[in-house]
Short mmCIF file of C-alpha atoms and ligand atoms in Angstrom, two decimals:
data_model
loop_
_atom_site.label_atom_id
_atom_site.label_comp_id
_atom_site.label_asym_id
_atom_site.label_seq_id
_atom_site.Cartn_x
_atom_site.Cartn_y
_atom_site.Cartn_z
CA ALA A 22 -171.52 137.18 -62.61
CA LEU A 23 -169.96 134.89 -60.00
CA PHE A 24 -170.75 131.87 -62.10
CA PHE A 25 -168.98 133.38 -65.07
CA VAL A 26 -165.81 134.13 -63.13
CA ALA A 27 -165.80 130.66 -61.62
CA ALA A 28 -166.31 129.02 -64.96
CA ALA A 29 -163.61 131.10 -66.58
CA CYS A 30 -161.03 130.30 -63.88
CA GLY A 31 -162.05 126.78 -62.95
CA THR A 32 -161.95 125.09 -66.29
CA ALA A 33 -159.26 125.93 -68.78
CA PRO A 34 -159.73 123.73 -71.82
CA ALA A 35 -156.27 123.59 -73.39
CA GLU A 36 -157.43 122.09 -76.66
CA PRO A 37 -160.34 123.28 -78.70
CA ASP A 38 -163.12 120.72 -78.82
CA ALA A 39 -162.39 118.21 -81.55
CA GLY A 40 -166.05 117.14 -81.65
CA GLU A 41 -168.79 118.18 -84.04
CA GLY A 42 -169.54 121.56 -82.54
CA THR A 43 -167.68 124.71 -83.36
CA ALA A 44 -167.17 127.70 -81.13
CA GLY A 45 -166.30 131.28 -81.88
CA GLU A 46 -163.46 133.37 -80.48
CA ALA A 47 -164.08 135.49 -77.43
CA ALA A 48 -164.43 139.08 -78.52
CA PRO A 49 -164.11 141.06 -75.31
CA GLY A 50 -166.25 144.14 -75.05
CA VAL A 51 -168.46 143.26 -77.98
CA GLN A 52 -172.04 143.00 -76.91
CA ARG A 53 -174.24 140.50 -78.67
CA THR A 54 -178.03 140.48 -78.75
CA ILE A 55 -180.33 137.47 -78.70
CA ARG A 56 -183.75 138.28 -80.17
CA ALA A 57 -186.05 135.68 -78.66
CA GLY A 58 -189.58 135.47 -80.04
CA ILE A 59 -192.56 133.28 -79.17
CA GLY A 60 -196.18 132.93 -80.28
CA LEU A 61 -198.07 133.17 -77.00
CA ASN A 62 -198.72 136.36 -75.04
CA ASP A 63 -196.83 137.92 -72.15
CA GLN A 64 -199.08 136.29 -69.52
CA HIS A 65 -198.27 132.76 -70.63
CA PRO A 66 -195.62 130.60 -68.91
CA GLN A 67 -193.90 130.34 -72.31
CA TYR A 68 -193.05 134.03 -71.95
CA LEU A 69 -192.29 133.83 -68.23
CA GLY A 70 -189.78 131.12 -69.10
CA LEU A 71 -188.21 133.38 -71.68
CA LEU A 72 -187.83 136.13 -69.07
CA LYS A 73 -186.07 133.62 -66.82
CA PHE A 74 -183.70 132.73 -69.68
CA LYS A 75 -182.97 136.44 -70.17
CA GLU A 76 -182.24 136.95 -66.49
CA LEU A 77 -179.87 133.97 -66.30
CA VAL A 78 -177.96 134.76 -69.50
CA GLU A 79 -177.52 138.46 -68.79
CA GLU A 80 -176.38 137.75 -65.24
CA ARG A 81 -173.96 134.99 -66.19
CA THR A 82 -172.40 136.81 -69.11
CA ASP A 83 -172.21 140.04 -67.14
CA GLY A 84 -174.41 141.64 -69.74
CA SER A 85 -172.13 140.89 -72.69
CA ILE A 86 -175.05 138.95 -74.15
CA VAL A 87 -178.35 140.80 -74.02
CA VAL A 88 -181.69 139.05 -74.55
CA GLU A 89 -184.58 140.94 -76.15
CA THR A 90 -187.90 139.15 -75.69
CA TYR A 91 -190.88 139.28 -78.06
CA HIS A 92 -194.27 137.62 -77.49
CA SER A 93 -197.63 137.22 -79.27
CA GLY A 94 -196.06 136.43 -82.62
CA GLN A 95 -194.51 139.92 -82.83
CA LEU A 96 -191.65 138.35 -84.80
CA GLY A 97 -193.86 135.87 -86.69
CA ASP A 98 -195.48 132.48 -86.22
CA ASP A 99 -193.67 129.30 -85.17
CA ARG A 100 -192.71 128.33 -88.72
CA SER A 101 -191.54 131.74 -89.91
CA MET A 102 -189.49 132.24 -86.74
CA MET A 103 -187.75 128.91 -87.31
CA GLU A 104 -186.95 130.03 -90.83
CA ALA A 105 -185.53 133.27 -89.43
CA LEU A 106 -183.29 131.22 -87.13
CA GLN A 107 -182.06 129.23 -90.13
CA LEU A 108 -181.22 132.45 -91.93
CA GLY A 109 -179.59 133.90 -88.83
CA THR A 110 -181.91 136.93 -88.69
CA GLN A 111 -183.35 135.82 -85.31
CA GLU A 112 -181.55 133.93 -82.57
CA VAL A 113 -184.14 132.11 -80.41
CA THR A 114 -187.66 130.75 -80.63
CA VAL A 115 -189.62 128.13 -78.68
CA PRO A 116 -192.08 126.36 -81.01
CA SER A 117 -194.22 123.30 -80.45
CA THR A 118 -192.84 120.07 -81.86
CA ALA A 119 -195.71 119.90 -84.39
CA PRO A 120 -194.35 122.62 -86.72
CA ILE A 121 -190.78 121.36 -86.12
CA ALA A 122 -191.83 118.13 -87.84
CA GLY A 123 -192.03 120.18 -91.05
CA PHE A 124 -188.23 120.58 -90.78
CA VAL A 125 -187.21 117.27 -89.18
CA GLN A 126 -189.98 114.75 -89.81
CA GLU A 127 -188.87 112.41 -87.01
CA PHE A 128 -190.24 114.96 -84.53
CA THR A 129 -193.69 113.74 -85.56
CA VAL A 130 -193.32 110.90 -83.08
CA PHE A 131 -193.64 113.25 -80.10
CA ASP A 132 -197.04 114.34 -81.45
CA PHE A 133 -198.48 110.83 -81.59
CA PRO A 134 -201.91 111.05 -79.97
CA PHE A 135 -202.13 109.51 -76.49
CA LEU A 136 -198.34 108.85 -76.43
CA PHE A 137 -197.29 110.21 -73.05
CA PRO A 138 -199.26 109.05 -70.01
CA SER A 139 -198.17 111.98 -67.82
CA ASN A 140 -196.07 115.14 -67.63
CA GLU A 141 -193.50 113.31 -65.53
CA VAL A 142 -193.00 110.54 -68.07
CA ALA A 143 -192.72 113.14 -70.82
CA ASP A 144 -190.00 114.95 -68.83
CA GLU A 145 -187.99 111.80 -68.38
CA VAL A 146 -188.19 110.74 -72.01
CA LEU A 147 -187.54 114.20 -73.46
CA ASP A 148 -184.69 115.00 -71.04
CA GLY A 149 -183.16 111.58 -71.67
CA GLU A 150 -181.27 109.95 -74.52
CA VAL A 151 -184.14 109.77 -77.00
CA GLY A 152 -184.90 113.44 -76.51
CA GLN A 153 -181.27 114.35 -77.15
CA MET A 154 -181.08 112.12 -80.21
CA MET A 155 -183.98 114.07 -81.69
CA LEU A 156 -182.43 117.44 -80.82
CA ASP A 157 -179.24 116.37 -82.60
CA LYS A 158 -181.23 115.97 -85.82
CA LEU A 159 -181.87 119.72 -85.87
CA ASP A 160 -178.21 120.38 -86.59
CA ASP A 161 -178.62 119.72 -90.33
CA GLN A 162 -181.33 122.38 -90.39
CA ASN A 163 -178.93 125.00 -89.01
CA LEU A 164 -180.81 124.87 -85.70
CA VAL A 165 -179.62 123.96 -82.21
CA GLY A 166 -182.15 122.42 -79.82
CA LEU A 167 -181.06 123.45 -76.33
CA ALA A 168 -183.90 122.14 -74.16
CA TYR A 169 -187.46 120.87 -74.02
CA TRP A 170 -190.05 123.10 -72.44
CA GLU A 171 -193.74 122.35 -72.13
CA ASN A 172 -196.86 123.39 -73.97
CA GLY A 173 -198.79 120.49 -72.47
CA PHE A 174 -201.78 118.23 -72.95
CA ARG A 175 -204.14 119.59 -75.58
CA ASP A 176 -207.88 119.88 -75.03
CA LEU A 177 -210.62 120.49 -77.56
CA THR A 178 -212.76 123.64 -77.53
CA ASN A 179 -215.55 124.66 -79.90
CA ALA A 180 -218.47 127.01 -80.35
CA ARG A 181 -221.09 124.45 -81.37
CA ARG A 182 -221.69 121.73 -78.80
CA ALA A 183 -220.40 119.83 -75.79
CA VAL A 184 -218.09 117.05 -76.94
CA ALA A 185 -218.15 113.85 -74.85
CA SER A 186 -217.11 111.39 -77.54
CA MET A 187 -216.07 111.01 -81.18
CA GLU A 188 -219.73 111.05 -82.14
CA ASP A 189 -219.93 114.69 -81.01
CA MET A 190 -216.82 115.65 -83.00
CA LYS A 191 -218.36 114.61 -86.28
CA GLY A 192 -218.23 117.43 -88.82
CA LEU A 193 -216.78 120.05 -86.45
CA SER A 194 -214.31 122.26 -88.29
CA ILE A 195 -211.21 122.36 -86.15
CA ARG A 196 -208.11 124.46 -86.60
CA THR A 197 -204.99 122.33 -86.16
CA MET A 198 -201.32 123.16 -86.18
CA GLU A 199 -199.49 122.85 -89.48
CA ASN A 200 -198.65 119.16 -89.11
CA GLU A 201 -199.79 116.28 -91.29
CA LEU A 202 -200.27 113.82 -88.47
CA HIS A 203 -202.51 116.25 -86.60
CA LEU A 204 -204.61 116.66 -89.73
CA GLU A 205 -204.94 112.95 -90.37
CA ALA A 206 -205.68 112.12 -86.76
CA PHE A 207 -208.51 114.66 -86.63
CA ARG A 208 -209.88 113.43 -89.92
CA ALA A 209 -209.86 109.88 -88.55
CA LEU A 210 -211.74 111.13 -85.48
CA GLY A 211 -214.46 112.49 -87.75
CA ALA A 212 -213.67 116.20 -87.51
CA ASN A 213 -212.96 118.51 -90.40
CA PRO A 214 -209.47 119.92 -89.69
CA THR A 215 -207.88 123.04 -91.21
CA PRO A 216 -204.20 123.86 -90.66
CA MET A 217 -203.51 127.45 -89.66
CA ALA A 218 -200.77 129.45 -87.93
CA PHE A 219 -201.54 130.28 -84.32
CA THR A 220 -201.31 134.00 -85.06
CA GLU A 221 -204.48 133.75 -87.21
CA LEU A 222 -206.43 131.63 -84.77
CA PHE A 223 -208.29 134.07 -82.53
CA THR A 224 -209.73 135.97 -85.49
CA ALA A 225 -210.70 132.74 -87.24
CA LEU A 226 -212.60 131.60 -84.14
CA GLN A 227 -214.17 135.00 -83.67
CA GLN A 228 -215.39 135.16 -87.25
CA GLY A 229 -216.59 131.56 -87.18
CA ALA A 230 -214.22 130.53 -89.97
CA VAL A 231 -213.65 127.42 -87.84
CA ASP A 232 -215.84 125.95 -85.09
CA GLY A 233 -213.04 125.04 -82.75
CA GLN A 234 -209.42 124.48 -81.92
CA GLU A 235 -207.31 122.47 -79.52
CA ASN A 236 -204.70 123.74 -77.08
CA PRO A 237 -203.81 123.31 -73.43
CA VAL A 238 -206.04 125.02 -70.84
CA ALA A 239 -203.42 127.69 -70.08
CA THR A 240 -203.47 128.86 -73.69
CA VAL A 241 -207.26 128.76 -73.93
CA TYR A 242 -207.61 130.97 -70.87
CA LEU A 243 -204.66 133.32 -71.23
CA GLN A 244 -205.35 133.97 -74.93
CA GLY A 245 -209.01 134.67 -74.14
CA PHE A 246 -210.42 131.90 -76.33
CA HIS A 247 -213.36 131.56 -73.90
CA GLU A 248 -214.60 134.83 -75.35
CA VAL A 249 -215.24 133.07 -78.66
CA GLN A 250 -215.63 129.40 -77.63
CA ASP A 251 -218.38 127.88 -75.46
CA HIS A 252 -217.28 124.30 -74.82
CA ILE A 253 -214.15 122.56 -73.60
CA SER A 254 -213.48 118.82 -73.20
CA ASN A 255 -210.50 117.20 -71.52
CA THR A 256 -209.55 115.20 -74.59
CA HIS A 257 -205.87 115.42 -73.60
CA HIS A 258 -205.32 113.92 -77.05
CA ILE A 259 -201.76 115.08 -77.62
CA TYR A 260 -198.96 116.20 -75.31
CA SER A 261 -197.16 119.09 -77.01
CA PRO A 262 -193.56 119.65 -76.01
CA PHE A 263 -191.97 123.01 -76.75
CA VAL A 264 -188.38 123.01 -78.01
CA PHE A 265 -186.05 125.85 -77.12
CA LEU A 266 -184.27 126.55 -80.42
CA MET A 267 -181.27 128.70 -81.22
CA SER A 268 -179.91 129.69 -84.59
CA LYS A 269 -176.87 127.48 -85.21
CA THR A 270 -175.10 130.36 -86.93
CA PHE A 271 -175.40 132.35 -83.73
CA PHE A 272 -174.63 129.42 -81.41
CA ASP A 273 -171.42 128.66 -83.33
CA SER A 274 -170.31 132.27 -83.00
CA LEU A 275 -170.33 131.99 -79.19
CA THR A 276 -167.31 130.93 -77.15
CA GLU A 277 -167.47 127.53 -75.47
CA GLU A 278 -168.20 129.16 -72.13
CA GLU A 279 -171.01 131.17 -73.63
CA GLN A 280 -172.44 128.08 -75.30
CA GLU A 281 -172.51 126.39 -71.93
CA ILE A 282 -174.17 129.41 -70.35
CA VAL A 283 -176.98 129.56 -72.93
CA ARG A 284 -177.50 125.79 -72.77
CA ASP A 285 -177.71 125.76 -68.96
CA ALA A 286 -179.94 128.82 -68.96
CA ALA A 287 -182.33 127.26 -71.51
CA ARG A 288 -182.59 124.13 -69.36
CA GLU A 289 -182.97 125.92 -66.03
CA ALA A 290 -185.51 128.33 -67.45
CA GLY A 291 -187.29 125.26 -68.81
CA GLN A 292 -187.61 123.72 -65.34
CA HIS A 293 -189.16 126.96 -64.15
CA GLN A 294 -191.41 127.18 -67.20
CA ARG A 295 -192.67 123.60 -66.85
CA GLN A 296 -193.62 124.20 -63.22
CA LEU A 297 -195.50 127.41 -64.00
CA ASN A 298 -197.16 125.75 -66.96
CA ARG A 299 -198.45 122.85 -64.87
CA GLU A 300 -199.84 125.23 -62.30
CA ALA A 301 -201.52 127.24 -65.06
CA ASN A 302 -203.01 124.19 -66.79
CA ALA A 303 -204.41 122.98 -63.47
CA GLN A 304 -205.65 126.36 -62.27
CA TYR A 305 -207.41 127.83 -65.29
CA LEU A 306 -209.99 125.11 -65.93
CA ASP A 307 -212.10 126.54 -63.09
CA ASP A 308 -211.63 130.05 -64.44
CA LEU A 309 -212.82 128.96 -67.88
CA GLN A 310 -216.00 127.58 -66.34
CA GLU A 311 -216.48 130.76 -64.33
CA GLU A 312 -216.20 132.63 -67.62
CA GLY A 313 -219.13 130.55 -68.87
CA MET A 314 -217.59 127.65 -70.75
CA THR A 315 -219.17 124.23 -70.32
CA TYR A 316 -216.67 121.56 -69.33
CA THR A 317 -217.21 117.99 -70.52
CA GLU A 318 -215.18 115.00 -69.37
CA ILE A 319 -214.17 112.31 -71.79
CA ASP A 320 -214.77 108.98 -70.03
CA GLU A 321 -212.58 105.88 -70.29
CA GLU A 322 -214.67 104.26 -72.97
CA ALA A 323 -214.85 107.35 -75.18
CA ARG A 324 -211.10 107.87 -74.85
CA GLN A 325 -210.39 104.24 -75.72
CA GLU A 326 -212.51 104.59 -78.85
CA MET A 327 -210.36 107.57 -79.89
CA ILE A 328 -207.14 105.66 -79.16
CA ASP A 329 -208.27 102.71 -81.28
CA THR A 330 -209.43 104.96 -84.09
CA VAL A 331 -206.13 106.81 -84.51
CA GLN A 332 -203.99 103.66 -84.25
CA PRO A 333 -203.88 102.97 -88.02
CA VAL A 334 -202.74 106.56 -88.58
CA LEU A 335 -199.94 106.05 -86.08
CA ASP A 336 -198.89 102.80 -87.74
CA LYS A 337 -198.61 104.62 -91.03
CA TYR A 338 -196.49 107.40 -89.53
CA ALA A 339 -194.30 104.94 -87.61
CA GLU A 340 -193.40 103.39 -90.93
CA ARG A 341 -192.72 106.77 -92.48
CA ILE A 342 -190.56 108.03 -89.59
CA GLY A 343 -188.76 104.73 -89.05
CA GLN A 344 -190.10 102.01 -86.80
CA ASP A 345 -186.75 101.87 -84.94
CA ILE A 346 -187.08 105.48 -83.76
CA VAL A 347 -190.69 105.02 -82.75
CA ASP A 348 -189.77 101.85 -80.84
CA GLN A 349 -187.00 103.70 -79.01
CA VAL A 350 -189.54 106.28 -77.88
CA TYR A 351 -192.01 103.60 -76.72
CA GLU A 352 -189.19 101.82 -74.89
CA ALA A 353 -188.12 105.02 -73.14
CA ILE A 354 -191.73 105.61 -72.08
CA ARG A 355 -191.94 102.08 -70.66
CA GLU A 356 -188.73 102.60 -68.72
CA ALA A 357 -189.90 105.95 -67.38
CA GLN A 358 -193.16 104.38 -66.23
CA GLU A 359 -191.29 101.74 -64.25
CA ASP A 360 -189.38 104.35 -62.24
C1 TF8 B 417 -200.50 126.11 -81.55
C2 TF8 B 417 -199.46 125.88 -80.49
C3 TF8 B 417 -199.00 127.28 -80.09
C4 TF8 B 417 -197.54 127.36 -79.72
C5 TF8 B 417 -197.07 128.84 -79.60
C6 TF8 B 417 -197.71 129.79 -80.54
O1 TF8 B 417 -201.66 125.79 -81.32
O2 TF8 B 417 -199.97 125.15 -79.41
O3 TF8 B 417 -199.79 127.75 -79.07
O4 TF8 B 417 -196.73 126.64 -80.56
O5 TF8 B 417 -195.71 128.92 -79.75
O6 TF8 B 417 -200.15 126.61 -82.61
#
């Protein structure tokens, strides 16, 4: 509440912003509702981050904007929720970048296997210029990207055998996200990938429709995948960012102050979410083993073989996306590594 008063008194923009963005008129007394939906369950840091966003927005708007939170795909899967944002029938969702690439293909670059060497480098690149440039591309899709959150490094699980190298992946049927690069990369690695929405995944694993899947440790544990999967390997093959998305129709209806409040809240909640997510990804590997999963480490040599094998796929996608964009991302990673 204090923040809101301070912001309202402290800055008095005389002129409306002449830039690209538009802002609505303040409509005092009218309460607006943000329906925020995600795919993971209410134990996952993705949801805890959403609760933080709710707390910050409701406090800073004095309750004139209310946030209703939905988890476990209650409002749909990543793709259908993004479509709802485009239509203006839902206000917020926080998908992985992989399904976002179906809307803005340049996002594919963030899903290049073995791209980011660490969480910290990912933070710096995504929170920097390149990250913002990509968020700006969402505008044409009637979406506003307010912040990057974290899904994290993805690890492979399956019900058939321990996987220590590509050799062991041969012929495994693996559910992937709905993203062409993911499909091609897994095909190159020798697996037999099937794209599927996350909301269908547990049942597919349970019924043996697919042998395995790949997600960060936090998801594997908190979604109970160990109940239907026996093996996990630290393939860390792709770092998945989450993107905090808002319907542009809704964003444009907010006043400038409100736009600033939701943007700040999305970012601050993201800091909180990333921290919880890292703790969860570190903590739950032991729990998975206690629940009976075998854990197999991918050694240097086996990882290098995977890196070399997917390289031609990456070259093909770099050309498709635009080599200049891909180079900007590589450059930003190099700079972040020097810091
Ligand atoms: C996947 C993703 C998902 C997230 C979540 C549903 O495997 O990693 O866990 O995008 O929003 O589909």
